[in-house]
PDB file of C-alpha atoms in Angstrom:
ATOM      1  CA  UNK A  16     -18.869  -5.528 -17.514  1.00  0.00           C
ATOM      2  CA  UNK A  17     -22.088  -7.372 -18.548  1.00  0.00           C
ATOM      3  CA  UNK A  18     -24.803  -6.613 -16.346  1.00  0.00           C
ATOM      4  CA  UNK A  19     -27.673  -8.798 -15.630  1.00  0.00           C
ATOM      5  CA  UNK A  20     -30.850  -8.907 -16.450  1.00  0.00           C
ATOM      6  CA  UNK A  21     -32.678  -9.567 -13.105  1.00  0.00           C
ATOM      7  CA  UNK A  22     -32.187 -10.259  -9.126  1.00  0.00           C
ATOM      8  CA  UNK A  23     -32.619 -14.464  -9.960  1.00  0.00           C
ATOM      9  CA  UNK A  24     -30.128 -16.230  -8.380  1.00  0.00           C
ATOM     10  CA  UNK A  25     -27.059 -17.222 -10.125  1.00  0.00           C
ATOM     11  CA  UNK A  26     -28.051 -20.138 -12.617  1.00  0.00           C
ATOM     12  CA  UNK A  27     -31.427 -19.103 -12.531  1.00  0.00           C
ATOM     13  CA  UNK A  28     -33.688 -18.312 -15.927  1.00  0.00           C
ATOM     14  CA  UNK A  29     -36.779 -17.494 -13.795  1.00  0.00           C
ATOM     15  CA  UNK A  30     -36.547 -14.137 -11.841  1.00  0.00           C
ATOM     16  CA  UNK A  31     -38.393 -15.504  -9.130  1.00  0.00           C
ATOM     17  CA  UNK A  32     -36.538 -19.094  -8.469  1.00  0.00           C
ATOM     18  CA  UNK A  33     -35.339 -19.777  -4.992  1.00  0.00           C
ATOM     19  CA  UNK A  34     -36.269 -15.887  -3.643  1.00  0.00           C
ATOM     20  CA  UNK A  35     -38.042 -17.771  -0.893  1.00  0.00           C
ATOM     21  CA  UNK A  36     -35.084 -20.098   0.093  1.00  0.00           C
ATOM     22  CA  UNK A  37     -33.017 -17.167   0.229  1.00  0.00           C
ATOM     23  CA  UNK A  38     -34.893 -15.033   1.939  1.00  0.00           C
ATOM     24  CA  UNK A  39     -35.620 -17.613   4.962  1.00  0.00           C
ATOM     25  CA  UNK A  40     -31.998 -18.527   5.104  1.00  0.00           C
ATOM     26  CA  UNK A  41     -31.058 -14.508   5.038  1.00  0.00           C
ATOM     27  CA  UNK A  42     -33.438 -13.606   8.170  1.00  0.00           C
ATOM     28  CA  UNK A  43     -32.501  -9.941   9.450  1.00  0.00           C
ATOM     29  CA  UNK A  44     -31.338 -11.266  12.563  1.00  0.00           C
ATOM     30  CA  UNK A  45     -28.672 -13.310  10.980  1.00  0.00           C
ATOM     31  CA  UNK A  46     -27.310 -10.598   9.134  1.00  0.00           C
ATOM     32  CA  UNK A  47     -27.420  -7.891  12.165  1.00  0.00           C
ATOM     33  CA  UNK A  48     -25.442 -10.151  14.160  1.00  0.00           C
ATOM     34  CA  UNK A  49     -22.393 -10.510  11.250  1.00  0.00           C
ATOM     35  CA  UNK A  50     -18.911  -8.916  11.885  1.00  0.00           C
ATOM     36  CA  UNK A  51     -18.867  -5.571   8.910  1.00  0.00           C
ATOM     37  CA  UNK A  52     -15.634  -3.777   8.239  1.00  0.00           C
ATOM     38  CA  UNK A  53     -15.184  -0.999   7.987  1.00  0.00           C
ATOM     39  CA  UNK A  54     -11.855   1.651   7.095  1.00  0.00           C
ATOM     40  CA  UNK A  55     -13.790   4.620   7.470  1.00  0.00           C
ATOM     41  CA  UNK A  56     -10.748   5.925  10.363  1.00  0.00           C
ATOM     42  CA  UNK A  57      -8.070   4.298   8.459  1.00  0.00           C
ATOM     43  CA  UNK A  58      -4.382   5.266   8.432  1.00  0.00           C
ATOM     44  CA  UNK A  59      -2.774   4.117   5.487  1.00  0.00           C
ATOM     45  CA  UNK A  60       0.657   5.507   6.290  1.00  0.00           C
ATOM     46  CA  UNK A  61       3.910   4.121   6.917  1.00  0.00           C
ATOM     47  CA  UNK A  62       5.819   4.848   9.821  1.00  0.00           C
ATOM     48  CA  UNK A  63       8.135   3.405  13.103  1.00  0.00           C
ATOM     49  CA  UNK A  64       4.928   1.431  14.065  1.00  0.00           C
ATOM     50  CA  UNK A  65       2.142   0.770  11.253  1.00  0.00           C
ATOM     51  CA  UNK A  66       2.275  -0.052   8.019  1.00  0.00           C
ATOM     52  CA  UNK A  67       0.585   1.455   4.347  1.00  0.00           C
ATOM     53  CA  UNK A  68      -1.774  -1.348   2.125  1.00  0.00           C
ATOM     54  CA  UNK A  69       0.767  -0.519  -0.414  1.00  0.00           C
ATOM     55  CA  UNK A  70       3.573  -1.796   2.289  1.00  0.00           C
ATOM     56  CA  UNK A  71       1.575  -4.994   2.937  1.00  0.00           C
ATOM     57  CA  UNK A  72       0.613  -5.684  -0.641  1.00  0.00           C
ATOM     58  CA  UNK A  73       5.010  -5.669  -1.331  1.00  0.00           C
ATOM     59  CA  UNK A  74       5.440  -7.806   1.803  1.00  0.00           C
ATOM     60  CA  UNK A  75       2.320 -10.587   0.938  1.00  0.00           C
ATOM     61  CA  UNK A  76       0.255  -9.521   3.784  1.00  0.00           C
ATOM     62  CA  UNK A  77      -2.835  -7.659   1.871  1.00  0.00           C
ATOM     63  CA  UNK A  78      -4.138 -11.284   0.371  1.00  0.00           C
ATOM     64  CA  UNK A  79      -3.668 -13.013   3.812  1.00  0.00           C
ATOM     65  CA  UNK A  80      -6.066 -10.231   5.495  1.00  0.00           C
ATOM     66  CA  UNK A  81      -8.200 -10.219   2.916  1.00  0.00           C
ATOM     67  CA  UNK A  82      -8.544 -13.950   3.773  1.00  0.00           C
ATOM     68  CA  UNK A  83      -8.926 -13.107   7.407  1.00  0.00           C
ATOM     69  CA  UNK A  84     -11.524 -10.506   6.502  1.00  0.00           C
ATOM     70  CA  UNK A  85     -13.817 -12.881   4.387  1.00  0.00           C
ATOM     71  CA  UNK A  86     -13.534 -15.390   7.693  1.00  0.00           C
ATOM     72  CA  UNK A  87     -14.302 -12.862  10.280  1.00  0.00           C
ATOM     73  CA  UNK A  88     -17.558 -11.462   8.332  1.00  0.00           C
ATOM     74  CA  UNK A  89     -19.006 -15.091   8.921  1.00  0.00           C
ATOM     75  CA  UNK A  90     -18.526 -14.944  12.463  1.00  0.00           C
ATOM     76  CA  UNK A  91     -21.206 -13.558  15.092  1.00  0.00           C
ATOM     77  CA  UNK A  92     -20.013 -10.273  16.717  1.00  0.00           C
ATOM     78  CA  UNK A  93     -21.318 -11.467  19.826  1.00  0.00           C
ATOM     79  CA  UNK A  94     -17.653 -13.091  20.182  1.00  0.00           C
ATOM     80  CA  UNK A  95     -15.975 -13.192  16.862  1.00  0.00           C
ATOM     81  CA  UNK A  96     -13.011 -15.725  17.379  1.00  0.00           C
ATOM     82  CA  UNK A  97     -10.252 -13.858  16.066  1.00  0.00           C
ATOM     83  CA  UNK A  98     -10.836 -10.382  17.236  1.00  0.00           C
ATOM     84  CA  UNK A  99      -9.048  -9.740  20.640  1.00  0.00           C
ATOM     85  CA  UNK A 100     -10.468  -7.197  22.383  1.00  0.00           C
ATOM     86  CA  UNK A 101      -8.367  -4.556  25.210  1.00  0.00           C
ATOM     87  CA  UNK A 102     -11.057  -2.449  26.145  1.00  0.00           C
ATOM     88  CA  UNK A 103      -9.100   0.826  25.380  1.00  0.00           C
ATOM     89  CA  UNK A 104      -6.047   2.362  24.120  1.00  0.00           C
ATOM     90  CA  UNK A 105      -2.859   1.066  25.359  1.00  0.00           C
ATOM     91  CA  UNK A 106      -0.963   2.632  28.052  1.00  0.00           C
ATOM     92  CA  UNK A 107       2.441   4.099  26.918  1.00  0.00           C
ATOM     93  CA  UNK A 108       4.316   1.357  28.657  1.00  0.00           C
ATOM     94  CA  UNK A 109       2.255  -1.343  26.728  1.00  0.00           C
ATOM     95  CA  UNK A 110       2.232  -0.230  23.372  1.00  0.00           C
ATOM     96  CA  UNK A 111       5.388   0.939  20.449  1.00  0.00           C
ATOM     97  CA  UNK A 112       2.350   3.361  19.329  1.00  0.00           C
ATOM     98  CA  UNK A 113       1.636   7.056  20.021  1.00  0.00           C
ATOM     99  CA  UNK A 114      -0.984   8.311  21.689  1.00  0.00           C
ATOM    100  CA  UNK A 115      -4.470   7.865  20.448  1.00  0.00           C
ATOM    101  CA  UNK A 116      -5.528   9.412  17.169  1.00  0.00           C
ATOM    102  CA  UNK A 117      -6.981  12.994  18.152  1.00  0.00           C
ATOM    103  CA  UNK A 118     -10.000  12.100  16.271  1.00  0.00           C
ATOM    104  CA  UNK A 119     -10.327   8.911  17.868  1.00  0.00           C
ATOM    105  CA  UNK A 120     -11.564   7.546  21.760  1.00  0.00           C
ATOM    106  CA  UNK A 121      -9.374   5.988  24.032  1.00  0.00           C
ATOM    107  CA  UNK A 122     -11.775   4.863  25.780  1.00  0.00           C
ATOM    108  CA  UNK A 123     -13.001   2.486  22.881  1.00  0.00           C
ATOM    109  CA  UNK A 124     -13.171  -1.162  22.332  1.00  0.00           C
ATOM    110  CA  UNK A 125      -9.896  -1.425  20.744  1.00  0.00           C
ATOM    111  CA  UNK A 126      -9.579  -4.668  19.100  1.00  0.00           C
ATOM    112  CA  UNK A 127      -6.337  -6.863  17.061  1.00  0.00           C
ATOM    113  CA  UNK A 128      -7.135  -9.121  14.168  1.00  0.00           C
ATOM    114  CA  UNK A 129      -4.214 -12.044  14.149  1.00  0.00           C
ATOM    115  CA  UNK A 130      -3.259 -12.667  10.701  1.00  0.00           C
ATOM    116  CA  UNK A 131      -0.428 -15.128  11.695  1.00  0.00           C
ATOM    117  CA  UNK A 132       2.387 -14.960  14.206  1.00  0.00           C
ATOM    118  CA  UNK A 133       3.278 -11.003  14.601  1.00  0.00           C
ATOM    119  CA  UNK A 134       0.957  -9.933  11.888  1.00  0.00           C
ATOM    120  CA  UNK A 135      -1.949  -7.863  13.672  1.00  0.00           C
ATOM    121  CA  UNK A 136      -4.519  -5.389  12.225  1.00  0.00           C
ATOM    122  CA  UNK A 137      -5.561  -2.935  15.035  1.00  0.00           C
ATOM    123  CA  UNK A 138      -9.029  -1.271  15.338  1.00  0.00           C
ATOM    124  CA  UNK A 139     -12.382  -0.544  17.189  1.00  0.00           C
ATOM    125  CA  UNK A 140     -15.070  -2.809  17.268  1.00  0.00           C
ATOM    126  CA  UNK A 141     -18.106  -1.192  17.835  1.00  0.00           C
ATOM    127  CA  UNK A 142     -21.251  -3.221  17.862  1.00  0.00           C
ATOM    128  CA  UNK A 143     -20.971  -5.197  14.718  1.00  0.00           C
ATOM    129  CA  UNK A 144     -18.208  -2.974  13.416  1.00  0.00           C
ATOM    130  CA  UNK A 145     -14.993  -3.658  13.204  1.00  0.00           C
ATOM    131  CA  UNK A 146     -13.499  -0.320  12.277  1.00  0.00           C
ATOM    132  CA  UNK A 147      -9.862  -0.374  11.133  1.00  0.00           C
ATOM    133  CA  UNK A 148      -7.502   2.163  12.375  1.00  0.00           C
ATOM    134  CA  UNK A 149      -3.777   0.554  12.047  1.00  0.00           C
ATOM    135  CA  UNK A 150      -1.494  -2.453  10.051  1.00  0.00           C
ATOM    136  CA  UNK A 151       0.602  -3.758  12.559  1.00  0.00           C
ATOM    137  CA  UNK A 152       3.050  -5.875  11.310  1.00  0.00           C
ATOM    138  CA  UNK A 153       5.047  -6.218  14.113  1.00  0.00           C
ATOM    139  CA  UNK A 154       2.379  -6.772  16.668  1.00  0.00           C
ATOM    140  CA  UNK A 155       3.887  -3.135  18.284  1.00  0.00           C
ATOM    141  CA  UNK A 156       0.110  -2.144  19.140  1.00  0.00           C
ATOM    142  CA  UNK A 157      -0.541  -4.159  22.585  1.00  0.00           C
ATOM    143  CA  UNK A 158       3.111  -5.493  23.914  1.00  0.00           C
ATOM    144  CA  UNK A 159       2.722  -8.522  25.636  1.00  0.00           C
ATOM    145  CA  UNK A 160       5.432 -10.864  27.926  1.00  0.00           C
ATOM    146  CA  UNK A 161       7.425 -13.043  25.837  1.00  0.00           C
ATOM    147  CA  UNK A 162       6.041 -17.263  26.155  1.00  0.00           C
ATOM    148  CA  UNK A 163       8.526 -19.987  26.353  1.00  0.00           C
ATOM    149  CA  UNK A 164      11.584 -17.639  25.860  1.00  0.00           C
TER     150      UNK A 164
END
């Protein structure tokens, strides 16, 4: 890996071109206010209800949330647009999932990602954070009625 020289921006030959630009356009606030994941309470296991990354990289489904992931960490976390958000862990009735991880609230914000159509990955948004706990792809997490069946 060749590693460069200086902080310049890309293109740049002068170390201090366009440092101003970027740092008006990067303002702290901006950046606070960004969706950041995070798979620090990850379960990469496959079982009867969640899925491995080595499971979704056979099926096609790692590129597609790495797609989703680049698109969400432009979004405010004020109200990100693709994050759904249930408040707390599903009730057993609601949900193909165990109980909540031990190490893990059930009284957090947990959140779904929608990939596309059943495709779901399941976590806790916290502040900015969206913490991943689950790959759903069966949308087993949160059950909801069937529409137009």
């Amino acid at each position: 890996m060749v590693k460069r020289p200086s902080k310049a921006p890309l293109g740049s030959s002068n170390r201090k071109d366009g440092t101003r630009a970027l740092q008006s356009t990067n303002s702290a606030n901006n950046v606070q206010n960004l969706v950041v994941i995070s798979f620090s309470y990850f379960i990469d296991q496959d079982t009867e209800y969640c899925q491995s990354l080595k499971t979704w990289e056979t099926l096609n489904l790692l590129s597609l949330m790495n797609i989703a992931f680049i698109q969400l960490c432009k979004e405010s976390s004020v109200n990100p647009q693709r994050i759904t958000k249930y408040g707390h862990y599903p009730e057993r009735e609601k949900t193909k999932f165990p109980v909540c991880p031990k190490n893990l609230s059930s009284s957090a914000n947990w959140s779904s990602l929608r990939l596309q159509g059943s495709v779901r990955v399941i976590g806790i948004m916290d502040n900015n954070i969206f913490y991943v706990v689950f790959l759903d792809k069966d949308h087993l997490f949160y059950l909801s009625p069937k529409k137009h069946t």
